[in-house]
């Protein structure tokens, strides 16, 4: 065995094989697809619980840890990557999707629904547990729970933050949403909007077109600037000016006539 192989064990199974060249592991039988080589190893040995006591989402590394799966009560495994080998056929019931490009949503959902009826716990996994397997889980939530795609995406993302859908997988999910809910009743795509989040009414019921509901006249009062100007003659506004008598001479504020302006001779005495 070359030194480089000894220093670089497989990030998925931990064994020494030429996984970078697509070689199948001689011990566990898995092979890393070329499209997943650069994504890095999974972050946790435990899968993420999506629905309590039933549905789990994880990676191939999670699926390879039989003892940990048994401690969580998982007895069935849905493998969404044909290149990943089913390692423990004597210990778990496996169902494997066969198409590497097109996700077989209905096939996977049938397996999950049967497992739910049997009250069996299921692990859904792909290579890293964040793309193909996450999409299968979202499709199941749409079909079984009646949730829109944006709601399913947020639900799964909250429970497994590493989820990151590729553009091709996202497109397949949107097409499946259209298949379930119809082309004229589609919500926003995953992660694009928060408009699908529930609205909170602080405990007050929302009433729309209720029969017998009181109707209030909300017509606003006219502005004082929109009223017609009163017909008042200009001479009626004196603003404190002295009034005039019939001869046009101004009076003092008490109504007394002004003193005579006729010149009187001065007393020379």
PDB file of C-alpha atoms in Angstrom:
ATOM      1  CA  UNK A   1       0.000   0.000   0.000  1.00  0.00           C
ATOM      2  CA  UNK A   2       1.359   3.374  -0.982  1.00  0.00           C
ATOM      3  CA  UNK A   3       2.195   5.942   1.688  1.00  0.00           C
ATOM      4  CA  UNK A   4      -0.299   8.450   0.287  1.00  0.00           C
ATOM      5  CA  UNK A   5      -3.140   5.955   0.669  1.00  0.00           C
ATOM      6  CA  UNK A   6      -2.183   5.212   4.260  1.00  0.00           C
ATOM      7  CA  UNK A   7      -2.184   8.915   5.104  1.00  0.00           C
ATOM      8  CA  UNK A   8      -5.510   9.638   3.383  1.00  0.00           C
ATOM      9  CA  UNK A   9      -8.286   7.341   4.577  1.00  0.00           C
ATOM     10  CA  UNK A  10     -11.712   7.683   2.983  1.00  0.00           C
ATOM     11  CA  UNK A  11     -13.718  10.476   4.574  1.00  0.00           C
ATOM     12  CA  UNK A  12     -16.915   8.416   4.375  1.00  0.00           C
ATOM     13  CA  UNK A  13     -16.029   4.935   5.604  1.00  0.00           C
ATOM     14  CA  UNK A  14     -12.534   5.525   7.074  1.00  0.00           C
ATOM     15  CA  UNK A  15     -10.958   2.710   5.068  1.00  0.00           C
ATOM     16  CA  UNK A  16      -7.966   3.007   2.787  1.00  0.00           C
ATOM     17  CA  UNK A  17      -8.900   2.771  -0.866  1.00  0.00           C
ATOM     18  CA  UNK A  18      -8.628   4.911  -3.974  1.00  0.00           C
ATOM     19  CA  UNK A  19     -11.914   6.696  -3.339  1.00  0.00           C
ATOM     20  CA  UNK A  20     -10.729   9.792  -5.223  1.00  0.00           C
ATOM     21  CA  UNK A  21     -10.550   7.643  -8.365  1.00  0.00           C
ATOM     22  CA  UNK A  22     -13.980   6.119  -7.788  1.00  0.00           C
ATOM     23  CA  UNK A  23     -12.648   2.769  -6.600  1.00  0.00           C
ATOM     24  CA  UNK A  24     -15.105   0.620  -4.651  1.00  0.00           C
ATOM     25  CA  UNK A  25     -14.021   0.011  -1.056  1.00  0.00           C
ATOM     26  CA  UNK A  26     -12.892  -3.585  -0.615  1.00  0.00           C
ATOM     27  CA  UNK A  27     -14.167  -3.668   2.986  1.00  0.00           C
ATOM     28  CA  UNK A  28     -17.564  -1.986   3.061  1.00  0.00           C
ATOM     29  CA  UNK A  29     -18.226  -1.828  -0.688  1.00  0.00           C
ATOM     30  CA  UNK A  30     -19.042   1.864  -1.037  1.00  0.00           C
ATOM     31  CA  UNK A  31     -17.860   4.171  -3.807  1.00  0.00           C
ATOM     32  CA  UNK A  32     -17.839   7.967  -3.739  1.00  0.00           C
ATOM     33  CA  UNK A  33     -19.427   9.479  -6.888  1.00  0.00           C
ATOM     34  CA  UNK A  34     -17.279  12.066  -8.625  1.00  0.00           C
ATOM     35  CA  UNK A  35     -19.899  14.783  -8.114  1.00  0.00           C
ATOM     36  CA  UNK A  36     -19.577  14.434  -4.308  1.00  0.00           C
ATOM     37  CA  UNK A  37     -15.814  14.209  -3.911  1.00  0.00           C
ATOM     38  CA  UNK A  38     -15.213  17.814  -2.872  1.00  0.00           C
ATOM     39  CA  UNK A  39     -18.064  18.255  -0.416  1.00  0.00           C
ATOM     40  CA  UNK A  40     -16.237  17.039   2.682  1.00  0.00           C
ATOM     41  CA  UNK A  41     -17.223  14.599   5.415  1.00  0.00           C
ATOM     42  CA  UNK A  42     -20.477  14.848   7.391  1.00  0.00           C
ATOM     43  CA  UNK A  43     -20.483  16.901  10.564  1.00  0.00           C
ATOM     44  CA  UNK A  44     -22.230  14.478  12.934  1.00  0.00           C
ATOM     45  CA  UNK A  45     -22.333  10.731  13.509  1.00  0.00           C
ATOM     46  CA  UNK A  46     -26.056  10.961  14.326  1.00  0.00           C
ATOM     47  CA  UNK A  47     -28.793  11.573  11.750  1.00  0.00           C
ATOM     48  CA  UNK A  48     -31.238  14.453  12.182  1.00  0.00           C
ATOM     49  CA  UNK A  49     -34.717  13.709  13.493  1.00  0.00           C
ATOM     50  CA  UNK A  50     -37.277  15.282  11.134  1.00  0.00           C
ATOM     51  CA  UNK A  51     -40.474  13.758  12.515  1.00  0.00           C
ATOM     52  CA  UNK A  52     -40.417  12.407  16.075  1.00  0.00           C
ATOM     53  CA  UNK A  53     -39.999   8.657  16.406  1.00  0.00           C
ATOM     54  CA  UNK A  54     -40.312   8.091  12.671  1.00  0.00           C
ATOM     55  CA  UNK A  55     -38.356  10.035  10.055  1.00  0.00           C
ATOM     56  CA  UNK A  56     -34.602  10.688  10.149  1.00  0.00           C
ATOM     57  CA  UNK A  57     -32.329  12.433   7.644  1.00  0.00           C
ATOM     58  CA  UNK A  58     -28.622  11.742   7.340  1.00  0.00           C
ATOM     59  CA  UNK A  59     -25.530  10.939   5.342  1.00  0.00           C
ATOM     60  CA  UNK A  60     -23.858   7.765   4.153  1.00  0.00           C
ATOM     61  CA  UNK A  61     -21.612   8.026   7.172  1.00  0.00           C
ATOM     62  CA  UNK A  62     -24.695   7.919   9.410  1.00  0.00           C
ATOM     63  CA  UNK A  63     -25.993   4.895   7.496  1.00  0.00           C
ATOM     64  CA  UNK A  64     -22.687   3.076   8.005  1.00  0.00           C
ATOM     65  CA  UNK A  65     -22.927   3.257  11.807  1.00  0.00           C
ATOM     66  CA  UNK A  66     -25.205   0.338  12.514  1.00  0.00           C
ATOM     67  CA  UNK A  67     -24.917   0.445  16.282  1.00  0.00           C
ATOM     68  CA  UNK A  68     -25.851   4.117  16.458  1.00  0.00           C
ATOM     69  CA  UNK A  69     -28.864   3.539  14.237  1.00  0.00           C
ATOM     70  CA  UNK A  70     -30.032   0.720  16.472  1.00  0.00           C
ATOM     71  CA  UNK A  71     -29.758   2.917  19.570  1.00  0.00           C
ATOM     72  CA  UNK A  72     -32.196   5.336  17.882  1.00  0.00           C
ATOM     73  CA  UNK A  73     -34.586   2.531  17.029  1.00  0.00           C
ATOM     74  CA  UNK A  74     -34.072   2.839  13.256  1.00  0.00           C
ATOM     75  CA  UNK A  75     -34.873  -0.389  11.423  1.00  0.00           C
ATOM     76  CA  UNK A  76     -35.332   0.761   7.801  1.00  0.00           C
ATOM     77  CA  UNK A  77     -33.084   2.709   5.454  1.00  0.00           C
ATOM     78  CA  UNK A  78     -34.039   4.620   2.312  1.00  0.00           C
ATOM     79  CA  UNK A  79     -30.927   4.986   0.159  1.00  0.00           C
ATOM     80  CA  UNK A  80     -31.299   7.763  -2.442  1.00  0.00           C
ATOM     81  CA  UNK A  81     -27.881   7.273  -4.124  1.00  0.00           C
ATOM     82  CA  UNK A  82     -27.425   4.158  -6.292  1.00  0.00           C
ATOM     83  CA  UNK A  83     -23.623   4.382  -5.919  1.00  0.00           C
ATOM     84  CA  UNK A  84     -23.871   3.887  -2.142  1.00  0.00           C
ATOM     85  CA  UNK A  85     -23.892   0.261  -1.064  1.00  0.00           C
ATOM     86  CA  UNK A  86     -26.414  -1.077   1.430  1.00  0.00           C
ATOM     87  CA  UNK A  87     -24.032  -2.295   4.118  1.00  0.00           C
ATOM     88  CA  UNK A  88     -26.128  -4.217   6.660  1.00  0.00           C
ATOM     89  CA  UNK A  89     -28.806  -6.119   4.770  1.00  0.00           C
ATOM     90  CA  UNK A  90     -29.153  -8.615   7.620  1.00  0.00           C
ATOM     91  CA  UNK A  91     -29.878  -5.880  10.162  1.00  0.00           C
ATOM     92  CA  UNK A  92     -31.988  -3.312   8.280  1.00  0.00           C
ATOM     93  CA  UNK A  93     -34.681  -3.244   5.625  1.00  0.00           C
ATOM     94  CA  UNK A  94     -33.339  -1.278   2.656  1.00  0.00           C
ATOM     95  CA  UNK A  95     -35.049   0.500  -0.200  1.00  0.00           C
ATOM     96  CA  UNK A  96     -32.776   2.053  -2.843  1.00  0.00           C
ATOM     97  CA  UNK A  97     -33.668   4.563  -5.549  1.00  0.00           C
ATOM     98  CA  UNK A  98     -32.184   3.544  -8.891  1.00  0.00           C
ATOM     99  CA  UNK A  99     -31.971   6.794 -10.883  1.00  0.00           C
ATOM    100  CA  UNK A 100     -28.925   8.983 -10.238  1.00  0.00           C
ATOM    101  CA  UNK A 101     -30.376  12.118 -11.832  1.00  0.00           C
ATOM    102  CA  UNK A 102     -34.161  12.068 -11.497  1.00  0.00           C
ATOM    103  CA  UNK A 103     -35.544  11.674  -7.985  1.00  0.00           C
ATOM    104  CA  UNK A 104     -38.301   9.064  -7.798  1.00  0.00           C
ATOM    105  CA  UNK A 105     -40.528  10.853  -5.321  1.00  0.00           C
ATOM    106  CA  UNK A 106     -43.564   8.581  -5.542  1.00  0.00           C
ATOM    107  CA  UNK A 107     -41.492   5.417  -5.151  1.00  0.00           C
ATOM    108  CA  UNK A 108     -39.761   6.807  -2.071  1.00  0.00           C
ATOM    109  CA  UNK A 109     -43.006   8.113  -0.554  1.00  0.00           C
ATOM    110  CA  UNK A 110     -44.684   4.728  -0.941  1.00  0.00           C
ATOM    111  CA  UNK A 111     -41.850   3.149   1.061  1.00  0.00           C
ATOM    112  CA  UNK A 112     -42.073   5.843   3.747  1.00  0.00           C
ATOM    113  CA  UNK A 113     -45.858   5.588   4.032  1.00  0.00           C
ATOM    114  CA  UNK A 114     -45.656   1.826   4.453  1.00  0.00           C
ATOM    115  CA  UNK A 115     -42.984   2.270   7.115  1.00  0.00           C
ATOM    116  CA  UNK A 116     -45.193   4.761   8.921  1.00  0.00           C
ATOM    117  CA  UNK A 117     -48.108   2.321   8.890  1.00  0.00           C
ATOM    118  CA  UNK A 118     -45.785  -0.344  10.285  1.00  0.00           C
ATOM    119  CA  UNK A 119     -44.604   2.133  12.949  1.00  0.00           C
ATOM    120  CA  UNK A 120     -41.009   1.622  11.863  1.00  0.00           C
ATOM    121  CA  UNK A 121     -38.332   4.312  12.106  1.00  0.00           C
ATOM    122  CA  UNK A 122     -36.642   5.191   8.815  1.00  0.00           C
ATOM    123  CA  UNK A 123     -33.343   6.818   7.889  1.00  0.00           C
ATOM    124  CA  UNK A 124     -33.339   8.641   4.546  1.00  0.00           C
ATOM    125  CA  UNK A 125     -29.784   9.253   3.384  1.00  0.00           C
ATOM    126  CA  UNK A 126     -27.671  10.328   0.443  1.00  0.00           C
ATOM    127  CA  UNK A 127     -23.916  10.894   0.419  1.00  0.00           C
ATOM    128  CA  UNK A 128     -23.892  13.958   2.696  1.00  0.00           C
ATOM    129  CA  UNK A 129     -27.495  14.226   3.827  1.00  0.00           C
ATOM    130  CA  UNK A 130     -28.180  17.681   2.445  1.00  0.00           C
ATOM    131  CA  UNK A 131     -29.412  17.426  -1.134  1.00  0.00           C
ATOM    132  CA  UNK A 132     -31.074  14.306  -2.583  1.00  0.00           C
ATOM    133  CA  UNK A 133     -32.211  12.816   0.718  1.00  0.00           C
ATOM    134  CA  UNK A 134     -33.375  16.217   1.963  1.00  0.00           C
ATOM    135  CA  UNK A 135     -35.479  16.608  -1.197  1.00  0.00           C
ATOM    136  CA  UNK A 136     -37.114  13.211  -0.641  1.00  0.00           C
ATOM    137  CA  UNK A 137     -38.017  14.218   2.907  1.00  0.00           C
ATOM    138  CA  UNK A 138     -39.499  17.525   1.693  1.00  0.00           C
ATOM    139  CA  UNK A 139     -41.530  15.732  -0.972  1.00  0.00           C
ATOM    140  CA  UNK A 140     -42.877  13.377   1.687  1.00  0.00           C
ATOM    141  CA  UNK A 141     -43.905  16.297   3.891  1.00  0.00           C
ATOM    142  CA  UNK A 142     -45.683  17.954   0.969  1.00  0.00           C
ATOM    143  CA  UNK A 143     -47.576  14.769   0.091  1.00  0.00           C
ATOM    144  CA  UNK A 144     -48.307  13.467   3.586  1.00  0.00           C
ATOM    145  CA  UNK A 145     -48.725  16.692   5.572  1.00  0.00           C
ATOM    146  CA  UNK A 146     -50.103  18.958   2.871  1.00  0.00           C
ATOM    147  CA  UNK A 147     -47.408  21.580   3.477  1.00  0.00           C
ATOM    148  CA  UNK A 148     -46.133  23.872   0.745  1.00  0.00           C
ATOM    149  CA  UNK A 149     -42.566  23.546  -0.466  1.00  0.00           C
ATOM    150  CA  UNK A 150     -41.355  26.676   1.328  1.00  0.00           C
ATOM    151  CA  UNK A 151     -42.750  25.402   4.616  1.00  0.00           C
ATOM    152  CA  UNK A 152     -41.188  21.956   4.128  1.00  0.00           C
ATOM    153  CA  UNK A 153     -37.841  23.500   3.285  1.00  0.00           C
ATOM    154  CA  UNK A 154     -37.862  25.641   6.421  1.00  0.00           C
ATOM    155  CA  UNK A 155     -38.940  22.712   8.595  1.00  0.00           C
ATOM    156  CA  UNK A 156     -36.102  20.499   7.364  1.00  0.00           C
ATOM    157  CA  UNK A 157     -33.557  23.320   7.358  1.00  0.00           C
ATOM    158  CA  UNK A 158     -34.304  24.136  10.998  1.00  0.00           C
ATOM    159  CA  UNK A 159     -33.607  20.527  11.983  1.00  0.00           C
ATOM    160  CA  UNK A 160     -30.607  20.005   9.712  1.00  0.00           C
ATOM    161  CA  UNK A 161     -28.901  23.353   8.954  1.00  0.00           C
ATOM    162  CA  UNK A 162     -26.431  21.762   6.514  1.00  0.00           C
ATOM    163  CA  UNK A 163     -29.221  21.197   3.963  1.00  0.00           C
ATOM    164  CA  UNK A 164     -28.329  22.817   0.642  1.00  0.00           C
ATOM    165  CA  UNK A 165     -30.346  21.949  -2.445  1.00  0.00           C
ATOM    166  CA  UNK A 166     -28.795  21.997  -5.890  1.00  0.00           C
ATOM    167  CA  UNK A 167     -30.551  23.858  -8.680  1.00  0.00           C
ATOM    168  CA  UNK A 168     -31.548  20.616 -10.431  1.00  0.00           C
ATOM    169  CA  UNK A 169     -33.045  19.132  -7.260  1.00  0.00           C
ATOM    170  CA  UNK A 170     -34.811  22.395  -6.447  1.00  0.00           C
ATOM    171  CA  UNK A 171     -36.411  22.383  -9.878  1.00  0.00           C
ATOM    172  CA  UNK A 172     -37.632  18.808  -9.421  1.00  0.00           C
ATOM    173  CA  UNK A 173     -39.181  19.732  -6.078  1.00  0.00           C
ATOM    174  CA  UNK A 174     -40.991  22.706  -7.576  1.00  0.00           C
ATOM    175  CA  UNK A 175     -42.370  20.477 -10.331  1.00  0.00           C
ATOM    176  CA  UNK A 176     -43.533  17.978  -7.729  1.00  0.00           C
ATOM    177  CA  UNK A 177     -45.229  20.756  -5.764  1.00  0.00           C
ATOM    178  CA  UNK A 178     -47.086  21.715  -8.939  1.00  0.00           C
ATOM    179  CA  UNK A 179     -48.096  18.090  -9.404  1.00  0.00           C
ATOM    180  CA  UNK A 180     -49.585  17.942  -5.893  1.00  0.00           C
ATOM    181  CA  UNK A 181     -51.209  21.362  -5.543  1.00  0.00           C
ATOM    182  CA  UNK A 182     -51.834  22.307  -9.156  1.00  0.00           C
ATOM    183  CA  UNK A 183     -50.223  24.907 -11.442  1.00  0.00           C
ATOM    184  CA  UNK A 184     -52.536  27.761 -10.378  1.00  0.00           C
ATOM    185  CA  UNK A 185     -52.008  27.465  -6.655  1.00  0.00           C
ATOM    186  CA  UNK A 186     -48.276  27.547  -6.180  1.00  0.00           C
ATOM    187  CA  UNK A 187     -46.442  29.254  -3.374  1.00  0.00           C
ATOM    188  CA  UNK A 188     -42.894  30.632  -3.364  1.00  0.00           C
ATOM    189  CA  UNK A 189     -39.888  28.409  -3.922  1.00  0.00           C
ATOM    190  CA  UNK A 190     -37.755  27.215  -1.013  1.00  0.00           C
ATOM    191  CA  UNK A 191     -35.777  29.877   0.724  1.00  0.00           C
ATOM    192  CA  UNK A 192     -37.010  32.641  -1.569  1.00  0.00           C
ATOM    193  CA  UNK A 193     -39.677  34.187   0.628  1.00  0.00           C
ATOM    194  CA  UNK A 194     -41.037  34.158   4.155  1.00  0.00           C
ATOM    195  CA  UNK A 195     -44.577  34.928   3.007  1.00  0.00           C
ATOM    196  CA  UNK A 196     -45.623  31.358   3.739  1.00  0.00           C
ATOM    197  CA  UNK A 197     -44.878  31.758   7.437  1.00  0.00           C
ATOM    198  CA  UNK A 198     -48.003  31.688   9.617  1.00  0.00           C
ATOM    199  CA  UNK A 199     -49.600  35.022  10.435  1.00  0.00           C
ATOM    200  CA  UNK A 200     -50.300  35.820  14.076  1.00  0.00           C
ATOM    201  CA  UNK A 201     -53.511  37.710  14.916  1.00  0.00           C
ATOM    202  CA  UNK A 202     -52.892  38.098  18.680  1.00  0.00           C
ATOM    203  CA  UNK A 203     -55.979  36.001  19.447  1.00  0.00           C
ATOM    204  CA  UNK A 204     -58.465  38.067  17.458  1.00  0.00           C
ATOM    205  CA  UNK A 205     -60.453  36.213  14.794  1.00  0.00           C
ATOM    206  CA  UNK A 206     -60.226  37.525  11.290  1.00  0.00           C
ATOM    207  CA  UNK A 207     -63.658  38.397   9.856  1.00  0.00           C
ATOM    208  CA  UNK A 208     -64.131  38.755   6.147  1.00  0.00           C
ATOM    209  CA  UNK A 209     -67.560  39.757   4.744  1.00  0.00           C
ATOM    210  CA  UNK A 210     -69.338  38.548   7.871  1.00  0.00           C
ATOM    211  CA  UNK A 211     -73.132  38.558   7.584  1.00  0.00           C
ATOM    212  CA  UNK A 212     -74.794  40.949  10.004  1.00  0.00           C
ATOM    213  CA  UNK A 213     -71.564  42.657  10.969  1.00  0.00           C
ATOM    214  CA  UNK A 214     -72.081  46.345  11.842  1.00  0.00           C
ATOM    215  CA  UNK A 215     -71.198  48.815   9.134  1.00  0.00           C
ATOM    216  CA  UNK A 216     -69.697  52.105  10.151  1.00  0.00           C
ATOM    217  CA  UNK A 217     -69.737  55.233   8.010  1.00  0.00           C
ATOM    218  CA  UNK A 218     -66.095  56.120   7.736  1.00  0.00           C
ATOM    219  CA  UNK A 219     -66.610  59.045   5.322  1.00  0.00           C
ATOM    220  CA  UNK A 220     -64.171  61.737   6.429  1.00  0.00           C
ATOM    221  CA  UNK A 221     -65.481  65.168   7.412  1.00  0.00           C
ATOM    222  CA  UNK A 222     -64.948  67.883   4.780  1.00  0.00           C
ATOM    223  CA  UNK A 223     -61.996  70.106   5.274  1.00  0.00           C
ATOM    224  CA  UNK A 224     -62.575  73.690   6.315  1.00  0.00           C
ATOM    225  CA  UNK A 225     -60.554  74.680   3.280  1.00  0.00           C
ATOM    226  CA  UNK A 226     -63.122  73.015   1.018  1.00  0.00           C
ATOM    227  CA  UNK A 227     -66.063  75.100   2.319  1.00  0.00           C
ATOM    228  CA  UNK A 228     -67.424  78.056   0.373  1.00  0.00           C
ATOM    229  CA  UNK A 229     -66.199  81.452   1.539  1.00  0.00           C
ATOM    230  CA  UNK A 230     -68.907  83.532   3.367  1.00  0.00           C
ATOM    231  CA  UNK A 231     -70.278  86.506   1.434  1.00  0.00           C
ATOM    232  CA  UNK A 232     -69.160  89.328   3.692  1.00  0.00           C
ATOM    233  CA  UNK A 233     -68.555  92.851   2.493  1.00  0.00           C
ATOM    234  CA  UNK A 234     -65.117  94.161   2.947  1.00  0.00           C
ATOM    235  CA  UNK A 235     -66.329  97.332   4.787  1.00  0.00           C
ATOM    236  CA  UNK A 236     -67.669  95.213   7.659  1.00  0.00           C
ATOM    237  CA  UNK A 237     -64.167  94.307   8.737  1.00  0.00           C
ATOM    238  CA  UNK A 238     -62.866  97.300  10.725  1.00  0.00           C
ATOM    239  CA  UNK A 239     -60.231  95.494  12.783  1.00  0.00           C
ATOM    240  CA  UNK A 240     -60.442  98.189  15.503  1.00  0.00           C
ATOM    241  CA  UNK A 241     -60.356 101.174  13.138  1.00  0.00           C
ATOM    242  CA  UNK A 242     -62.445 104.192  14.149  1.00  0.00           C
ATOM    243  CA  UNK A 243     -65.948 104.421  12.648  1.00  0.00           C
ATOM    244  CA  UNK A 244     -67.055 107.312  10.474  1.00  0.00           C
ATOM    245  CA  UNK A 245     -70.138 109.496  10.916  1.00  0.00           C
ATOM    246  CA  UNK A 246     -72.632 110.335   8.184  1.00  0.00           C
ATOM    247  CA  UNK A 247     -70.390 113.113   6.933  1.00  0.00           C
ATOM    248  CA  UNK A 248     -67.477 110.799   6.515  1.00  0.00           C
ATOM    249  CA  UNK A 249     -65.653 112.179   9.492  1.00  0.00           C
ATOM    250  CA  UNK A 250     -64.079 109.657  11.814  1.00  0.00           C
ATOM    251  CA  UNK A 251     -65.462 109.150  15.308  1.00  0.00           C
ATOM    252  CA  UNK A 252     -63.500 108.273  18.378  1.00  0.00           C
ATOM    253  CA  UNK A 253     -63.875 104.757  19.831  1.00  0.00           C
ATOM    254  CA  UNK A 254     -66.717 106.019  22.085  1.00  0.00           C
ATOM    255  CA  UNK A 255     -68.836 107.378  19.223  1.00  0.00           C
ATOM    256  CA  UNK A 256     -68.178 111.063  19.931  1.00  0.00           C
ATOM    257  CA  UNK A 257     -67.657 113.315  16.936  1.00  0.00           C
ATOM    258  CA  UNK A 258     -64.223 114.766  16.519  1.00  0.00           C
ATOM    259  CA  UNK A 259     -63.575 118.322  17.507  1.00  0.00           C
ATOM    260  CA  UNK A 260     -64.444 120.972  14.942  1.00  0.00           C
ATOM    261  CA  UNK A 261     -61.732 121.727  12.499  1.00  0.00           C
ATOM    262  CA  UNK A 262     -63.134 125.277  11.839  1.00  0.00           C
ATOM    263  CA  UNK A 263     -60.580 127.922  12.665  1.00  0.00           C
ATOM    264  CA  UNK A 264     -61.709 130.171  15.530  1.00  0.00           C
ATOM    265  CA  UNK A 265     -60.148 133.537  16.183  1.00  0.00           C
ATOM    266  CA  UNK A 266     -57.854 133.650  19.043  1.00  0.00           C
ATOM    267  CA  UNK A 267     -58.820 135.740  22.027  1.00  0.00           C
ATOM    268  CA  UNK A 268     -56.543 138.731  21.800  1.00  0.00           C
ATOM    269  CA  UNK A 269     -57.355 139.818  25.292  1.00  0.00           C
TER     270      UNK A 269
END
